[in-house]
Amino acid sequence: MAQSELRGKAPSDGETVPRRRRASDTAEKSGRRGGGGGRRRGDAKAERRQRRRRALRWSASVLGVVILGTAGAGYLYIQHLNGNIRKGELVSGGDDVAKPKPNAAGQTPINILLLGSDIRDSAEDIKLGGAKENKGAPPRADVQMLIHVAADRKSAAFVSVPRDTRVDIPQCTDPKTGHVYPATNDLINSSLARGGPGCTMATWRQLTKLYIDHWMMIDFTGVVNMADAIGGVDVCVQDNVWDHHLPGGIRGGSGLKLKAGVNKLKHEQALQWLRTRDAWGSDPERAKAQHMYLNSMMRTLKKQNVFTDSGRFMDLAEAATKSLQVSEELGSVKKLYDLGMQLKSVPPKRITSLTMPRIADPEAPNAHLLPDPVNAPKVWQMLRDDVPFDKNGTPAKKKEPAAPKTPSQSPGQLGVLVQNATADSANAAVPGRAQAVADALAQQGYVRASKDASATGLSADSTVVRYPSADLQGDAQALAKSLGIPASAVKQSTAVSGVTVVVGADWRTGSSYPQKPKEGDVPSNSDAINGADESQCMPVYKPYRW
């Protein structure tokens, strides 16, 4: 029945007027008939509330569409960025380095191998970095730098190995062709052509005995794009510099030309700075210049609101993903972003850049280098032990050690067993190690020390001195002190019947226990630079001044 008919006619038997219609009709009539003013004000308020509810529903619907649309566009953009990233095999050579154990908070350090390739596969790369005849030539990793982020994420380090350092390169298999390259001893930058970045990764793991989680490689074009994306990087030179070929066959060639003082590097100049070697005087000096650039870039990124400036962020994301080739497990924007956030959280004053300590190579003293046999291992040990290279951290509160117990007998009366537990996941046990330490104890007056011939196949990460009962605690402490073993490594154990020295994988050589490096105790020949130091200025080799 039509509404007009319902309004003027009472319902017949069996007909029902819907309650909603009757209520609306009553309101409509009372409005027309001029009912009480209070009722009209109430109806007006109700109408306004209804309009607000309709507006809110509409706004929510529009907002929902916008959010969904933005999320969809964001998803598509992230997929686009993921598509930019090139990936490669993590390691393509011998890999026997154990992962580090987590700290008390369950954290482990992050180690990333950063490679700068001189590959010239495109016209743009050739324009920026070399002659046409070099197109397609086997690539070399002329920049090799380890980025170490501490387990607690409070400090970080950049450690370079000069490209002309001669090292052992393990057997590597090219993941693309399957070609097997035999192990060799050669310059470290040649490892890239022997199976790609995965072979350079294997070489670094073998050199440092450090577990390295990822690698990242950037080419000539990428360096330029990244510098432009952040608006340039400030660097300083002490004199006017021009790195070019000089009369008389004096080499040069990056083309870098700057005036003395602070310069903001953009475009091709950024690449020229990183490639310059002759104007600085040596390859280690080039590494130092690269550290200055990287430290300045980190400071620049911290000062910029990159993550709140959508235009700048998109430029940086586009440049980064197009510029990088990464190990396969790192090949997504999210993983790269998370990695960047880990490094971003470290303040510049807790970032240290240094170059591996080195000596001249006797086979080519004017051209090649070798790792310093004393100080290079010290650097690698600090990284493995996650010891900060700086002294700017907040000192941890240390408990006062308990006073040592008095020995119950003289060293000459004490029976001591020495066990060889120097094997670990990467190395077999050192032959004769238990006897060597027993002999060292004899020199300290412990003439009854002997190797435990029944203990075979043992392995322990750290050296420990064990004693079975409280009456031998003082004897165990005195013995540990005589060898330089820390008091914290003296443990009571029911697994031994007398004082026992368990020689672990951390003490494979020497007659005294190796002392752990302390925070900031970096070798003097490592060219260490603190990330907050803005006073650094590169000296220029005299022939290249103008």
Coordinates of C-alpha atoms in Angstrom, one line a residue:
M1 CA 0.0 0.0 0.0
A2 CA 1.3 3.5 -0.9
Q3 CA 2.6 5.8 1.8
S4 CA 0.0 8.4 0.9
E5 CA -2.8 6.0 1.5
L6 CA -1.4 4.9 4.8
R7 CA -1.3 8.5 6.1
G8 CA -5.0 9.1 5.5
K9 CA -6.6 5.8 6.3
A10 CA -6.8 3.7 9.4
P11 CA -5.5 0.1 9.0
S12 CA -8.1 -2.5 8.3
D13 CA -8.2 -5.9 10.0
G14 CA -5.0 -7.8 9.3
E15 CA -3.0 -4.7 8.3
T16 CA -0.1 -3.5 10.4
V17 CA 1.6 -0.2 10.0
P18 CA 5.3 -0.6 10.7
R19 CA 6.3 1.0 14.1
R20 CA 9.1 2.9 12.4
R21 CA 6.7 4.4 9.9
R22 CA 4.2 5.4 12.5
A23 CA 6.8 7.1 14.7
S24 CA 8.1 9.1 11.8
D25 CA 4.6 10.1 10.8
T26 CA 3.9 11.3 14.3
A27 CA 7.1 13.3 14.3
E28 CA 6.3 14.7 10.9
K29 CA 2.8 15.7 11.9
S30 CA 3.8 17.2 15.2
G31 CA 6.3 19.3 13.3
R32 CA 3.7 20.5 10.8
R33 CA 1.1 21.3 13.5
G34 CA 3.5 23.4 15.6
G35 CA 3.8 21.1 18.6
G36 CA 5.7 22.2 21.7
G37 CA 9.0 24.1 21.2
G38 CA 10.9 21.6 23.4
R39 CA 10.1 18.8 21.1
R40 CA 11.3 20.8 18.1
R41 CA 14.6 21.6 19.8
G42 CA 15.1 17.9 20.7
D43 CA 14.4 16.9 17.1
A44 CA 16.9 19.5 15.8
K45 CA 19.6 18.1 18.2
A46 CA 18.8 14.6 17.1
E47 CA 19.1 15.6 13.5
R48 CA 22.5 17.2 14.1
R49 CA 23.7 14.1 15.9
Q50 CA 22.5 12.0 12.9
R51 CA 24.3 14.3 10.5
R52 CA 27.5 14.0 12.6
R53 CA 27.2 10.2 12.6
R54 CA 26.7 10.2 8.8
A55 CA 29.8 12.4 8.4
L56 CA 31.9 10.2 10.7
R57 CA 30.8 7.1 8.8
W58 CA 31.7 8.8 5.5
S59 CA 35.0 10.0 6.8
A60 CA 35.9 6.6 8.2
S61 CA 35.0 5.0 4.8
V62 CA 37.2 7.5 2.9
L63 CA 40.0 7.1 5.4
G64 CA 39.8 3.3 5.0
V65 CA 40.0 3.6 1.2
V66 CA 43.0 6.0 1.5
I67 CA 44.8 3.7 4.0
L68 CA 44.2 0.7 1.8
G69 CA 45.2 2.5 -1.3
T70 CA 48.4 3.8 0.4
A71 CA 49.2 0.4 1.8
G72 CA 48.7 -1.1 -1.6
A73 CA 51.0 1.5 -3.2
G74 CA 53.5 1.0 -0.4
Y75 CA 53.4 -2.7 -1.0
L76 CA 54.0 -2.2 -4.7
Y77 CA 56.8 0.2 -4.0
I78 CA 58.5 -2.2 -1.6
Q79 CA 58.1 -4.9 -4.2
H80 CA 59.7 -2.6 -6.7
L81 CA 62.6 -1.9 -4.4
N82 CA 63.0 -5.6 -3.7
G83 CA 63.2 -6.1 -7.5
N84 CA 66.1 -3.7 -7.7
I85 CA 68.3 -5.7 -5.3
R86 CA 70.7 -8.2 -6.9
K87 CA 71.6 -11.2 -4.8
G88 CA 74.5 -13.7 -4.7
E89 CA 75.7 -16.8 -2.9
L90 CA 76.8 -16.0 0.7
V91 CA 80.1 -18.1 0.6
S92 CA 81.6 -20.1 -2.2
G93 CA 84.7 -21.5 -0.5
G94 CA 85.8 -23.4 2.6
D95 CA 83.6 -22.4 5.5
D96 CA 84.5 -23.7 9.0
V97 CA 84.1 -20.7 11.2
A98 CA 81.7 -21.2 14.1
K99 CA 79.0 -18.6 14.9
P100 CA 79.5 -16.6 18.0
K101 CA 77.7 -17.5 21.2
P102 CA 74.9 -15.0 22.3
N103 CA 75.6 -12.7 25.3
A104 CA 73.5 -12.8 28.4
A105 CA 70.7 -10.9 26.6
G106 CA 70.6 -13.4 23.8
Q107 CA 72.3 -11.0 21.3
T108 CA 75.2 -11.7 18.9
P109 CA 77.4 -9.3 17.0
I110 CA 76.6 -8.4 13.3
N111 CA 79.5 -8.6 10.8
I112 CA 79.0 -7.4 7.2
L113 CA 81.7 -7.5 4.6
L114 CA 81.4 -4.3 2.4
L115 CA 83.0 -4.6 -1.0
G116 CA 83.7 -1.9 -3.6
S117 CA 84.0 -3.4 -7.0
D118 CA 85.8 -2.0 -10.0
I119 CA 83.6 -4.0 -12.4
R120 CA 83.0 -2.1 -15.7
D121 CA 79.9 -3.9 -17.2
S122 CA 78.1 -0.7 -18.3
A123 CA 78.8 2.4 -20.2
E124 CA 78.1 4.4 -17.1
D125 CA 80.7 2.5 -15.1
I126 CA 83.3 2.9 -17.9
K127 CA 82.6 6.6 -18.0
L128 CA 83.1 6.9 -14.3
G129 CA 86.0 4.5 -13.7
G130 CA 88.1 3.4 -16.6
A131 CA 88.9 2.7 -20.2
K132 CA 86.6 0.9 -22.7
E133 CA 89.1 -1.9 -23.1
N134 CA 88.5 -2.8 -19.4
K135 CA 84.8 -3.6 -20.1
G136 CA 84.0 -7.2 -19.1
A137 CA 87.4 -7.7 -17.5
P138 CA 87.5 -9.9 -14.3
P139 CA 86.3 -7.7 -11.4
R140 CA 88.5 -6.8 -8.4
A141 CA 87.4 -5.8 -5.0
D142 CA 89.6 -2.8 -4.5
V143 CA 87.6 -1.7 -1.4
Q144 CA 87.2 -4.4 1.3
M145 CA 85.9 -3.3 4.6
L146 CA 84.3 -5.2 7.5
I147 CA 81.4 -3.5 9.4
H148 CA 81.2 -4.9 12.9
V149 CA 78.2 -4.0 15.1
A150 CA 78.6 -5.1 18.8
A151 CA 76.2 -7.5 20.3
D152 CA 74.8 -4.9 22.6
R153 CA 74.4 -2.5 19.6
K154 CA 76.3 0.2 21.6
S155 CA 79.5 0.3 19.5
A156 CA 80.6 -0.4 15.9
A157 CA 83.8 -0.7 13.9
F158 CA 84.9 -0.4 10.2
V159 CA 88.0 -2.4 9.4
S160 CA 89.7 -2.3 6.0
V161 CA 92.3 -4.6 4.4
P162 CA 94.3 -2.8 1.7
R163 CA 93.7 -4.3 -1.8
D164 CA 97.4 -5.1 -2.3
T165 CA 97.7 -7.4 0.8
R166 CA 98.9 -10.9 0.0
V167 CA 96.8 -13.6 1.8
D168 CA 95.8 -17.2 1.5
I169 CA 92.7 -17.6 -0.7
P170 CA 90.8 -20.9 -0.2
Q171 CA 89.4 -23.1 -3.0
C172 CA 86.3 -21.5 -4.4
T173 CA 83.6 -22.6 -6.8
D174 CA 82.0 -20.1 -9.1
P175 CA 78.2 -20.3 -8.4
K176 CA 77.3 -19.3 -11.9
T177 CA 79.6 -21.6 -13.9
G178 CA 80.5 -24.3 -11.4
H179 CA 84.2 -23.7 -12.2
V180 CA 86.5 -24.6 -9.3
Y181 CA 89.4 -22.3 -8.5
P182 CA 92.2 -24.0 -6.5
A183 CA 93.5 -22.5 -3.3
T184 CA 96.2 -20.0 -3.8
N185 CA 98.3 -17.2 -2.2
D186 CA 97.6 -13.9 -3.9
L187 CA 96.5 -10.3 -3.5
I188 CA 93.2 -10.2 -1.6
N189 CA 91.5 -8.1 -4.3
S190 CA 91.9 -10.9 -6.8
S191 CA 89.5 -13.1 -4.8
L192 CA 86.4 -11.5 -6.4
A193 CA 87.3 -13.0 -9.8
R194 CA 87.6 -16.5 -8.3
G195 CA 84.0 -17.2 -7.6
G196 CA 82.4 -13.8 -6.9
P197 CA 81.8 -12.1 -3.5
G198 CA 81.3 -15.5 -1.9
C199 CA 85.0 -16.2 -2.5
T200 CA 86.0 -12.9 -1.0
M201 CA 83.8 -13.8 2.0
A202 CA 85.5 -17.2 2.4
T203 CA 88.9 -15.4 2.2
W204 CA 88.0 -13.0 5.0
R205 CA 86.6 -15.8 7.2
Q206 CA 89.8 -17.7 6.8
L207 CA 92.0 -14.6 7.4
T208 CA 90.1 -13.4 10.5
K209 CA 88.6 -16.7 12.0
L210 CA 85.6 -14.5 12.5
Y211 CA 82.0 -15.4 11.5
I212 CA 80.8 -12.9 9.0
D213 CA 77.0 -12.8 8.5
H214 CA 76.6 -11.0 5.2
W215 CA 78.3 -9.3 2.3
M216 CA 77.3 -6.2 0.3
M217 CA 78.9 -5.0 -2.9
I218 CA 78.6 -1.6 -4.6
D219 CA 79.9 -0.5 -8.0
F220 CA 81.1 2.8 -9.4
T221 CA 77.7 4.1 -10.4
G222 CA 76.3 3.1 -7.0
V223 CA 78.8 5.3 -5.1
V224 CA 77.8 8.3 -7.2
N225 CA 74.1 7.7 -6.7
M226 CA 74.3 7.2 -3.0
A227 CA 76.4 10.4 -2.5
D228 CA 73.8 12.4 -4.5
A229 CA 70.9 10.8 -2.6
I230 CA 72.0 12.2 0.7
G231 CA 73.0 15.6 -0.6
G232 CA 76.7 15.2 -0.6
V233 CA 79.4 14.2 1.9
D234 CA 81.9 16.7 3.5
V235 CA 85.6 15.8 3.5
C236 CA 88.8 17.8 4.2
V237 CA 92.2 18.1 2.4
Q238 CA 95.2 19.9 3.9
D239 CA 96.4 21.2 0.5
N240 CA 95.0 21.7 -3.0
V241 CA 94.9 18.2 -4.6
W242 CA 94.8 17.1 -8.2
D243 CA 95.2 13.3 -8.8
H244 CA 96.2 13.0 -12.4
H245 CA 99.1 11.7 -14.5
L246 CA 102.2 13.8 -14.1
P247 CA 105.2 14.4 -16.4
G248 CA 107.9 11.8 -16.2
G249 CA 105.6 8.8 -15.9
I250 CA 104.4 9.6 -12.4
R251 CA 101.1 7.8 -12.0
G252 CA 97.8 9.3 -11.0
G253 CA 94.4 9.1 -12.5
S254 CA 91.2 9.4 -10.4
G255 CA 90.9 12.9 -11.6
L256 CA 90.1 14.3 -8.1
K257 CA 90.7 18.0 -8.0
L258 CA 89.8 19.9 -4.8
K259 CA 90.9 23.1 -3.0
A260 CA 92.4 22.9 0.5
G261 CA 89.8 22.8 3.3
V262 CA 86.4 21.2 3.6
N263 CA 84.7 20.2 0.4
K264 CA 81.2 18.7 -0.2
L265 CA 81.5 15.7 -2.5
K266 CA 78.7 15.0 -5.0
H267 CA 78.4 13.3 -8.3
E268 CA 81.6 12.0 -9.7
Q269 CA 83.8 13.6 -7.1
A270 CA 82.5 11.2 -4.5
L271 CA 83.8 8.2 -6.5
Q272 CA 87.1 10.0 -7.3
W273 CA 87.7 10.5 -3.5
L274 CA 87.2 6.9 -2.8
R275 CA 89.4 5.7 -5.7
T276 CA 92.3 8.1 -5.2
R277 CA 95.4 6.5 -4.1
D278 CA 98.5 8.1 -5.6
A279 CA 97.6 11.6 -4.4
W280 CA 97.4 10.2 -0.8
G281 CA 100.7 8.3 -1.2
S282 CA 99.7 4.7 -0.6
D283 CA 96.9 2.2 -0.5
P284 CA 96.6 2.3 3.3
E285 CA 96.2 6.1 3.1
R286 CA 93.4 5.5 0.6
A287 CA 91.7 3.3 3.2
K288 CA 92.1 6.2 5.7
A289 CA 90.4 8.6 3.2
Q290 CA 87.6 6.1 2.7
H291 CA 87.1 5.9 6.5
M292 CA 86.9 9.7 6.7
Y293 CA 84.2 9.7 4.0
L294 CA 82.2 6.9 5.6
N295 CA 82.4 8.6 9.1
S296 CA 81.2 11.9 7.5
M297 CA 78.4 10.1 5.7
M298 CA 77.2 8.5 9.0
R299 CA 77.2 11.9 10.7
T300 CA 75.3 13.4 7.8
L301 CA 72.6 10.7 7.9
K302 CA 72.2 11.2 11.6
K303 CA 71.7 15.0 11.2
Q304 CA 69.2 14.5 8.4
N305 CA 65.6 13.5 9.0
V306 CA 65.8 10.9 6.3
F307 CA 63.0 8.8 7.6
T308 CA 60.5 11.6 8.0
D309 CA 61.3 13.3 4.6
S310 CA 59.5 11.0 2.2
G311 CA 61.2 12.5 -0.9
R312 CA 64.7 12.1 0.5
F313 CA 63.9 8.6 1.9
M314 CA 62.6 7.4 -1.5
D315 CA 65.6 8.8 -3.3
L316 CA 67.9 7.1 -0.8
A317 CA 66.0 3.8 -1.0
E318 CA 66.0 3.9 -4.8
A319 CA 69.7 4.6 -5.0
A320 CA 70.6 2.0 -2.3
T321 CA 68.7 -0.8 -3.8
K322 CA 69.8 -0.1 -7.3
S323 CA 73.4 0.2 -6.2
L324 CA 73.8 -2.9 -4.1
Q325 CA 74.4 -6.5 -4.7
V326 CA 74.0 -8.5 -1.4
S327 CA 74.3 -12.0 -0.1
E328 CA 71.1 -14.0 -0.7
E329 CA 69.8 -14.1 2.9
L330 CA 70.0 -10.3 3.0
G331 CA 68.1 -9.7 -0.2
S332 CA 65.0 -7.7 0.9
V333 CA 64.2 -4.1 1.7
K334 CA 63.0 -5.0 5.2
K335 CA 66.2 -6.9 6.1
L336 CA 68.4 -4.0 4.7
Y337 CA 66.2 -1.5 6.6
D338 CA 66.5 -3.5 9.9
L339 CA 70.3 -3.7 9.4
G340 CA 70.5 0.0 8.8
M341 CA 68.5 0.7 12.0
Q342 CA 71.0 -1.5 13.9
L343 CA 73.9 0.7 12.7
K344 CA 71.9 3.9 13.0
S345 CA 71.5 3.3 16.8
V346 CA 75.2 3.6 17.4
P347 CA 76.4 7.1 18.2
P348 CA 79.4 8.4 16.1
K349 CA 81.6 8.6 19.2
R350 CA 81.3 4.8 19.6
I351 CA 82.3 4.1 15.9
T352 CA 85.9 3.4 15.2
S353 CA 87.5 3.1 11.7
L354 CA 90.8 1.4 11.2
T355 CA 93.0 -0.4 8.8
M356 CA 94.4 -3.9 9.4
P357 CA 98.0 -3.6 10.8
R358 CA 100.4 -4.6 8.0
I359 CA 104.1 -5.0 7.1
A360 CA 105.9 -4.8 3.8
D361 CA 105.8 -8.0 1.7
P362 CA 109.5 -9.2 1.4
E363 CA 108.7 -10.5 -2.1
A364 CA 107.6 -7.1 -3.3
P365 CA 108.4 -4.6 -0.5
N366 CA 107.5 -1.5 -2.6
A367 CA 104.2 -2.8 -3.9
H368 CA 102.6 -5.4 -1.7
L369 CA 101.7 -5.9 2.0
L370 CA 101.3 -8.7 4.5
P371 CA 99.2 -8.8 7.7
D372 CA 101.3 -7.8 10.7
P373 CA 101.9 -11.2 12.4
V374 CA 101.5 -9.7 15.9
N375 CA 99.0 -6.8 15.6
A376 CA 96.6 -8.1 12.9
P377 CA 95.6 -11.1 15.0
K378 CA 95.0 -8.8 17.9
V379 CA 92.5 -6.8 15.9
W380 CA 90.7 -10.0 14.8
Q381 CA 90.7 -11.3 18.4
M382 CA 89.1 -8.0 19.6
L383 CA 86.4 -8.5 16.9
R384 CA 85.8 -12.1 17.8
D385 CA 85.6 -11.2 21.5
D386 CA 83.4 -8.2 20.7
V387 CA 85.7 -5.8 22.5
P388 CA 85.0 -2.2 21.6
F389 CA 87.8 -0.3 19.7
D390 CA 86.9 2.9 21.6
K391 CA 87.0 3.9 25.3
N392 CA 83.8 5.9 25.2
G393 CA 81.4 3.4 26.7
T394 CA 79.9 3.5 30.1
P395 CA 82.2 1.4 32.3
A396 CA 80.4 -1.6 33.7
K397 CA 80.2 -1.9 37.5
K398 CA 82.6 -4.6 38.5
K399 CA 82.3 -6.6 41.7
E400 CA 85.2 -6.6 43.9
P401 CA 86.9 -10.0 43.6
A402 CA 87.0 -12.1 46.7
A403 CA 90.4 -12.4 48.4
P404 CA 92.2 -15.5 47.2
K405 CA 92.4 -18.5 49.5
T406 CA 95.7 -19.6 51.1
P407 CA 97.2 -22.6 49.3
S408 CA 97.2 -25.8 51.3
Q409 CA 100.6 -26.9 50.1
S410 CA 103.6 -25.7 48.2
P411 CA 103.7 -25.9 44.4
G412 CA 106.3 -28.7 44.4
Q413 CA 103.9 -30.9 46.5
L414 CA 100.8 -30.3 44.4
G415 CA 99.8 -33.0 41.9
V416 CA 98.4 -31.4 38.7
L417 CA 96.9 -32.9 35.6
V418 CA 96.8 -31.1 32.3
Q419 CA 94.2 -31.9 29.6
N420 CA 94.3 -31.0 26.0
A421 CA 90.9 -29.5 24.9
T422 CA 92.2 -27.2 22.2
A423 CA 90.0 -28.7 19.5
D424 CA 87.0 -26.6 18.3
S425 CA 84.6 -26.6 15.3
A426 CA 87.2 -25.1 13.0
N427 CA 90.5 -26.7 14.2
A428 CA 91.8 -30.1 15.4
A429 CA 93.5 -30.3 18.8
V430 CA 97.1 -29.0 18.9
P431 CA 99.4 -32.0 19.2
G432 CA 101.4 -32.1 22.5
R433 CA 99.6 -29.1 23.9
A434 CA 99.0 -30.7 27.4
Q435 CA 102.7 -31.6 27.8
A436 CA 103.7 -28.1 26.7
V437 CA 101.6 -26.6 29.4
A438 CA 102.8 -29.2 32.0
D439 CA 106.4 -28.2 31.1
A440 CA 105.5 -24.5 31.6
L441 CA 104.0 -25.3 35.0
A442 CA 107.2 -27.2 36.0
Q443 CA 109.1 -24.0 35.2
Q444 CA 106.9 -22.3 37.8
G445 CA 107.7 -24.9 40.5
Y446 CA 104.8 -27.3 39.8
V447 CA 107.2 -30.2 39.2
R448 CA 104.4 -32.8 39.7
A449 CA 102.4 -31.5 36.8
S450 CA 101.8 -34.0 34.0
K451 CA 99.6 -34.5 31.0
D452 CA 96.4 -36.5 31.4
A453 CA 97.0 -39.3 28.9
S454 CA 93.5 -40.7 29.5
A455 CA 91.8 -37.5 28.4
T456 CA 91.3 -37.7 24.6
G457 CA 88.9 -36.0 22.2
L458 CA 88.1 -33.1 24.5
S459 CA 87.2 -29.7 23.4
A460 CA 86.6 -26.4 25.3
D461 CA 86.2 -22.9 24.1
S462 CA 88.0 -21.4 27.1
T463 CA 90.7 -22.6 29.4
V464 CA 89.7 -23.4 32.9
V465 CA 91.4 -24.6 36.1
R466 CA 89.2 -27.1 38.1
Y467 CA 89.5 -28.3 41.7
P468 CA 87.3 -31.0 43.4
S469 CA 86.9 -29.6 47.0
A470 CA 87.2 -26.4 49.0
D471 CA 90.5 -27.3 50.6
L472 CA 92.2 -27.1 47.1
Q473 CA 90.7 -23.8 46.1
G474 CA 93.7 -21.7 47.2
D475 CA 96.1 -24.1 45.3
A476 CA 94.0 -23.9 42.1
Q477 CA 93.9 -20.0 42.4
A478 CA 97.7 -19.8 42.9
L479 CA 98.4 -22.1 40.0
A480 CA 96.1 -20.1 37.7
K481 CA 97.9 -16.9 38.6
S482 CA 101.3 -18.4 37.8
L483 CA 100.1 -19.0 34.2
G484 CA 98.2 -15.7 33.8
I485 CA 94.8 -17.5 33.8
P486 CA 92.1 -15.1 35.2
A487 CA 90.6 -15.9 38.6
S488 CA 87.2 -16.2 37.0
A489 CA 88.4 -19.3 35.2
V490 CA 89.0 -21.2 38.4
K491 CA 86.0 -23.5 39.0
Q492 CA 85.1 -26.2 41.5
S493 CA 84.0 -29.4 39.9
T494 CA 83.2 -32.9 41.0
A495 CA 84.3 -34.2 37.6
V496 CA 88.0 -34.1 38.7
S497 CA 89.8 -35.7 41.5
G498 CA 92.6 -33.2 41.8
V499 CA 93.7 -29.8 40.5
T500 CA 93.3 -30.0 36.7
V501 CA 94.1 -27.5 33.9
V502 CA 91.8 -27.8 30.9
V503 CA 93.7 -26.1 28.1
G504 CA 91.0 -24.7 25.8
A505 CA 90.8 -23.5 22.2
D506 CA 91.6 -20.0 23.3
W507 CA 95.2 -21.0 24.3
R508 CA 96.7 -22.9 21.4
T509 CA 100.2 -21.6 21.7
G510 CA 102.6 -20.1 24.2
S511 CA 103.6 -20.9 27.8
S512 CA 101.5 -18.2 29.4
Y513 CA 97.8 -17.6 29.0
P514 CA 97.1 -14.9 26.3
Q515 CA 95.8 -11.8 27.9
K516 CA 92.4 -10.5 26.7
P517 CA 92.5 -7.2 24.9
K518 CA 90.9 -4.2 26.7
E519 CA 88.5 -1.7 25.4
G520 CA 90.2 0.9 23.1
D521 CA 93.5 -1.1 23.1
V522 CA 93.9 -0.9 19.3
P523 CA 97.4 -1.3 17.8
S524 CA 99.2 1.9 17.0
N525 CA 99.8 1.0 13.4
S526 CA 96.1 0.6 12.6
D527 CA 95.3 4.3 11.7
A528 CA 92.3 4.3 14.0
I529 CA 89.8 7.2 13.6
N530 CA 86.8 7.9 15.9
G531 CA 83.5 8.5 14.1
A532 CA 82.8 11.7 15.9
D533 CA 86.2 13.3 15.0
E534 CA 85.4 16.1 12.5
S535 CA 89.0 17.5 12.6
Q536 CA 90.4 14.8 10.3
C537 CA 91.9 16.2 7.1
M538 CA 93.8 14.2 4.5
P539 CA 97.4 15.1 3.8
V540 CA 98.4 15.3 0.1
Y541 CA 101.5 13.7 -1.4
K542 CA 103.6 16.7 -2.6
P543 CA 103.7 16.0 -6.4
Y544 CA 99.9 16.1 -6.5
R545 CA 99.5 19.6 -4.9
W546 CA 98.6 22.5 -7.1

